[in-house]
Structure formats: structure tokens, C-alpha cells
Short mmCIF file of C-alpha atoms in Angstrom, two decimals:
data_model
loop_
_atom_site.label_atom_id
_atom_site.label_comp_id
_atom_site.label_asym_id
_atom_site.label_seq_id
_atom_site.Cartn_x
_atom_site.Cartn_y
_atom_site.Cartn_z
CA ALA K 1 -0.01 83.23 36.34
CA GLN K 2 -3.21 81.35 35.77
CA SER K 3 -6.48 83.22 36.09
CA VAL K 4 -10.19 82.59 35.70
CA SER K 5 -12.72 85.14 34.46
CA GLN K 6 -16.46 85.02 34.90
CA HIS K 7 -17.98 87.73 32.80
CA ASN K 8 -21.46 87.79 34.30
CA HIS K 9 -21.37 89.14 37.83
CA HIS K 10 -25.10 89.25 38.48
CA VAL K 11 -27.76 87.49 36.44
CA ILE K 12 -31.51 87.79 36.98
CA LEU K 13 -33.82 85.30 35.27
CA SER K 14 -37.42 84.24 35.49
CA GLU K 15 -38.27 80.61 36.20
CA ALA K 16 -38.09 78.36 33.14
CA ALA K 17 -35.65 80.66 31.38
CA SER K 18 -32.44 79.17 30.00
CA LEU K 19 -29.13 79.87 31.68
CA GLU K 20 -25.61 80.23 30.41
CA LEU K 21 -22.79 81.48 32.61
CA GLY K 22 -19.47 82.25 31.01
CA CYS K 23 -16.09 81.11 32.28
CA ASN K 24 -12.72 81.64 30.63
CA TYR K 25 -9.32 80.67 31.94
CA SER K 26 -5.80 81.57 31.03
CA TYR K 27 -3.41 78.65 30.94
CA GLY K 28 -1.98 76.86 27.96
CA GLY K 29 -1.43 73.47 29.51
CA THR K 30 -3.67 70.67 30.72
CA VAL K 31 -6.30 71.82 33.18
CA ASN K 32 -9.07 70.35 35.26
CA LEU K 33 -12.22 72.45 35.31
CA PHE K 34 -14.88 72.74 37.97
CA TRP K 35 -18.09 74.57 38.71
CA TYR K 36 -18.99 75.06 42.36
CA VAL K 37 -22.27 76.41 43.71
CA GLN K 38 -23.02 78.15 46.98
CA TYR K 39 -26.70 78.27 47.94
CA PRO K 40 -27.77 80.96 50.43
CA GLY K 41 -26.51 80.06 53.89
CA GLN K 42 -24.72 76.93 52.69
CA HIS K 43 -21.15 76.02 51.93
CA LEU K 44 -19.54 75.59 48.54
CA GLN K 45 -20.40 72.33 46.82
CA LEU K 46 -19.33 70.76 43.57
CA LEU K 47 -21.75 71.05 40.67
CA LEU K 48 -19.71 69.34 37.98
CA LYS K 49 -16.16 68.77 36.77
CA TYR K 50 -14.21 68.06 33.61
CA PHE K 51 -10.89 66.27 33.29
CA SER K 52 -10.77 64.73 29.83
CA GLY K 53 -12.90 62.98 27.24
CA ASP K 54 -16.33 64.16 26.16
CA PRO K 55 -16.20 67.97 26.41
CA LEU K 56 -19.87 68.12 27.37
CA VAL K 57 -20.23 67.16 31.01
CA LYS K 58 -23.37 66.75 33.01
CA GLY K 59 -23.66 67.56 36.68
CA ILE K 60 -26.24 67.54 39.40
CA LYS K 61 -29.63 69.25 39.22
CA GLY K 62 -29.77 69.36 35.44
CA PHE K 63 -26.65 71.49 34.95
CA GLU K 64 -24.15 70.86 32.19
CA ALA K 65 -20.99 72.53 30.96
CA GLU K 66 -19.06 72.48 27.73
CA PHE K 67 -15.28 72.63 27.50
CA ILE K 68 -14.08 74.41 24.37
CA LYS K 69 -10.30 74.15 24.35
CA SER K 70 -9.76 76.58 21.49
CA LYS K 71 -11.65 79.27 23.39
CA PHE K 72 -10.26 78.41 26.84
CA SER K 73 -13.86 78.33 27.99
CA PHE K 74 -16.01 76.18 30.25
CA ASN K 75 -19.49 77.67 30.20
CA LEU K 76 -22.24 76.44 32.49
CA ARG K 77 -25.73 75.85 31.13
CA LYS K 78 -29.18 74.82 32.24
CA PRO K 79 -32.15 74.66 29.87
CA SER K 80 -34.77 75.72 32.41
CA VAL K 81 -33.92 77.32 35.74
CA GLN K 82 -35.92 77.02 38.93
CA TRP K 83 -36.29 79.39 41.84
CA SER K 84 -34.16 76.96 43.89
CA ASP K 85 -31.21 77.61 41.56
CA THR K 86 -30.79 81.03 43.14
CA ALA K 87 -27.19 80.91 44.33
CA GLU K 88 -23.65 82.03 43.66
CA TYR K 89 -21.74 80.07 41.04
CA PHE K 90 -17.96 79.79 40.85
CA CYS K 91 -15.83 78.46 38.04
CA ALA K 92 -12.46 77.04 39.08
CA VAL K 93 -9.43 75.41 37.50
CA ASN K 94 -6.34 73.58 38.59
CA LEU K 95 -3.35 72.28 36.71
CA GLY K 96 -4.09 68.84 35.37
CA SER K 97 -0.47 67.79 35.39
CA SER K 98 0.28 68.76 38.97
CA ASN K 99 0.16 66.72 42.14
CA THR K 100 -1.93 69.29 43.95
CA GLY K 101 -5.54 70.29 43.81
CA LYS K 102 -4.84 73.99 44.40
CA LEU K 103 -7.87 75.69 42.84
CA ILE K 104 -7.96 79.06 41.12
CA PHE K 105 -11.45 80.53 41.27
CA GLY K 106 -13.27 83.12 39.23
CA GLN K 107 -14.94 86.01 41.03
CA GLY K 108 -18.32 84.32 40.95
CA THR K 109 -21.72 84.97 39.39
CA THR K 110 -24.77 85.67 41.49
CA LEU K 111 -27.88 84.13 39.96
CA GLN K 112 -31.26 85.35 41.07
CA VAL K 113 -34.28 83.42 39.76
CA LYS K 114 -37.63 85.14 40.09
CA PRO K 115 -40.63 82.86 40.73
CA GLY A 1 -20.48 60.92 57.50
CA ALA A 2 -19.61 64.35 58.85
CA GLY A 3 -18.35 66.98 56.49
CA VAL A 4 -15.62 69.55 56.98
CA SER A 5 -16.20 71.65 60.06
CA GLN A 6 -14.69 74.99 60.98
CA THR A 7 -14.67 76.89 64.25
CA PRO A 8 -15.52 79.51 65.16
CA SER A 9 -18.16 80.39 62.60
CA ASN A 10 -17.66 84.07 63.35
CA LYS A 11 -14.74 85.89 64.91
CA VAL A 12 -14.61 89.58 65.69
CA THR A 13 -11.29 90.95 66.85
CA GLU A 14 -9.47 94.22 67.19
CA LYS A 15 -6.65 95.39 65.00
CA GLY A 16 -3.33 94.07 66.27
CA LYS A 17 -4.74 90.98 68.00
CA TYR A 18 -3.85 87.35 67.34
CA VAL A 19 -6.45 84.87 66.07
CA GLU A 20 -6.61 81.14 65.44
CA LEU A 21 -9.05 79.51 63.07
CA ARG A 22 -9.63 75.76 63.23
CA CYS A 23 -10.50 73.25 60.55
CA ASP A 24 -11.61 69.63 61.03
CA PRO A 25 -11.39 67.84 57.69
CA ILE A 26 -13.29 64.74 56.65
CA SER A 27 -11.77 61.73 58.37
CA GLY A 28 -9.17 59.99 56.22
CA HIS A 29 -8.65 62.90 53.83
CA THR A 30 -4.97 63.38 53.12
CA ALA A 31 -5.06 66.84 51.58
CA LEU A 32 -6.24 69.97 53.35
CA TYR A 33 -6.55 73.42 51.79
CA TRP A 34 -7.11 76.91 53.16
CA TYR A 35 -8.69 79.64 51.05
CA ARG A 36 -9.72 83.20 51.79
CA GLN A 37 -12.80 84.82 50.29
CA SER A 38 -13.18 88.56 50.36
CA LEU A 39 -16.52 90.23 49.74
CA GLY A 40 -17.58 89.96 46.12
CA GLN A 41 -14.66 87.73 45.16
CA GLY A 42 -14.04 84.07 44.63
CA PRO A 43 -11.99 82.02 47.08
CA GLU A 44 -8.26 82.66 46.93
CA PHE A 45 -5.76 79.90 47.72
CA LEU A 46 -3.62 80.35 50.84
CA ILE A 47 -1.92 77.08 51.75
CA TYR A 48 -2.21 73.36 51.24
CA PHE A 49 -1.15 70.42 53.39
CA GLN A 50 -0.19 66.92 52.43
CA GLY A 51 -0.44 65.02 55.68
CA THR A 52 1.39 67.06 58.33
CA GLY A 53 3.56 69.13 56.03
CA ALA A 54 2.70 72.33 54.21
CA ALA A 55 3.28 71.35 50.58
CA ASP A 56 2.53 74.78 49.14
CA ASP A 57 2.20 77.99 51.14
CA SER A 58 2.62 80.33 48.19
CA GLY A 59 -0.77 81.95 48.79
CA LEU A 60 -0.07 83.21 52.30
CA PRO A 61 -0.06 87.02 51.95
CA ASN A 62 2.78 87.69 54.40
CA ASP A 63 4.58 86.32 57.44
CA ARG A 64 1.75 87.27 59.78
CA PHE A 65 -0.09 84.21 58.47
CA PHE A 66 0.89 80.72 59.50
CA ALA A 67 -0.85 77.35 59.47
CA VAL A 68 -0.16 73.98 61.05
CA ARG A 69 -1.48 70.45 60.85
CA PRO A 70 0.57 68.64 63.49
CA GLU A 71 -1.11 65.22 63.40
CA GLY A 72 -2.23 65.21 59.80
CA SER A 73 -5.86 65.83 60.63
CA VAL A 74 -7.02 69.08 62.28
CA SER A 75 -5.45 72.26 60.98
CA THR A 76 -5.14 75.70 62.54
CA LEU A 77 -4.65 78.93 60.62
CA LYS A 78 -2.95 81.55 62.75
CA ILE A 79 -2.92 85.26 62.06
CA GLN A 80 -0.70 87.59 64.06
CA ARG A 81 -1.13 91.35 64.44
CA THR A 82 -4.40 91.32 62.55
CA GLU A 83 -5.19 94.19 60.19
CA ARG A 84 -8.53 95.44 58.90
CA GLY A 85 -7.61 94.09 55.47
CA ASP A 86 -7.57 90.58 56.91
CA SER A 87 -11.36 90.70 57.25
CA ALA A 88 -12.78 87.94 55.05
CA VAL A 89 -14.30 84.49 55.14
CA TYR A 90 -11.63 81.84 55.64
CA LEU A 91 -12.54 78.55 54.00
CA CYS A 92 -11.09 75.12 54.60
CA ALA A 93 -11.42 72.20 52.20
CA SER A 94 -10.23 68.61 52.23
CA SER A 95 -9.86 65.92 49.61
CA LEU A 96 -9.20 62.20 49.80
CA THR A 97 -5.89 62.24 47.97
CA LEU A 98 -3.45 64.64 46.36
CA ASP A 99 -4.82 63.97 42.91
CA SER A 100 -5.77 67.25 41.23
CA ARG A 101 -8.97 65.59 40.01
CA ASP A 102 -10.20 64.82 43.51
CA GLU A 103 -13.24 66.72 44.66
CA GLN A 104 -12.54 69.23 47.40
CA PHE A 105 -15.16 69.31 50.13
CA PHE A 106 -15.55 72.74 51.67
CA GLY A 107 -16.43 73.72 55.19
CA PRO A 108 -18.85 76.51 56.10
CA GLY A 109 -16.05 78.99 56.67
CA THR A 110 -15.04 81.33 59.47
CA ARG A 111 -16.06 84.94 59.00
CA LEU A 112 -13.27 87.09 60.44
CA THR A 113 -13.95 90.75 61.15
CA VAL A 114 -11.08 92.96 62.26
CA LEU A 115 -12.24 96.24 63.79
#
């Protein structure tokens, strides 16, 4: 069965620090990759996604992620975090060849940015 | 336009009772998904609808769980003989088409507490 692992469960950074959140998945076929964010008191929203092409994808609010097929990874990055980035971040995948968007999520990473 | 809405936002019930959770997807969205999120975990897939029919219910934990979407719009997740282990946030999401690359828009969730 497919699975997604997020190795950092809780990350604490100061403002302006750089961020990298790890995400690894287990599936040998074609996948679509997503990062979702949940700000305090809000619902899940899409941060960025990767289907094919350039493995470096840019999303909203200065976030980017890099797909490394050989490592089955899709790490999220941001050069300089802000206090408003405090949130929970979820990596998710679905099967690129299927006719369903059924998402498999990682367990999430809580990011706390200190002002 | 309006996003995905879910009612109630909170539901407290006693063990053994029956509950219904409602989801109103974005108008015109063909696909509708239910997920369950336990404390400290990422969302876990339950069931997915294509129009009125349940296309994949492989995530439903047992036969106490059932979901319907009779007119291809609103969906209801039904849980019979609730157990304390059913306590979680139940999330609904919708997407425009069945394409696995389509963004899923999530609702705010229903927090179910079984005493």
C-alpha cells in the first residue's frame, strides 16, 4: 500500500530562518504530489502541487518544493519564514494514472515561527 | 463563490448513538471525498463519490459507516452505533472533475466527540 512519511513532526523557527520540511512516499508508479497547509482555525488549503515537468515547483506565499524521483521525495522549502507561516503542513500523494483523486496524507508537520 | 461547507461544526454524542454529518460541496463539482482526521494525524481517506454513486468506499472502517449523495450534490456520512474510537474530525472535499490532478477544496470539518 502507498504511504507518505513526514519526518519532522514539530519544527520551531525564528522569523527569517529558512525552512525545509521533508516528505517521502512509497509508490513505484506515477504519482501526483501535493502540499496542503492548515492555518490555525482555518481549513486545509492547497499550497502547491506537482504532476510532471520541471521538478521544482513554486506555490503561494513564497513556498516551493522539489520532486526528486530517485529519492521518492517532495520536500517543501521557503527561504525566509514569517510569523504568519505558523501552521500545520501536510504532504499528500495520489496515483497519477488513476481516475480518482483519492489522497494519501502524511501525518503532518507543525511549524511554529517565533516573531 | 462559496466554498465547501459542513454541518454541524461540532457534534457530541454518546456511545451507541447514530449520527449524520452533512457536506455541501462547491456547486458544479463532480467529485466528493470524505476523510477522517484523528488527533495528531493526517487526513485518512474514507469514501469518494462520482456524481451520485460511491466510486470507492475502501476507506470506510466497517459497516457502521455509510455515506450517500442521492442527487449528486450534498452528501451525508452516517455512523451507526458510535464508538469512542470514532471521535475525530470528519473532513469533506470536492473537486471539479475526477482527474487526479484536480485540486480538492476542503471544508472546515465536523468535530465528532463520542462520550
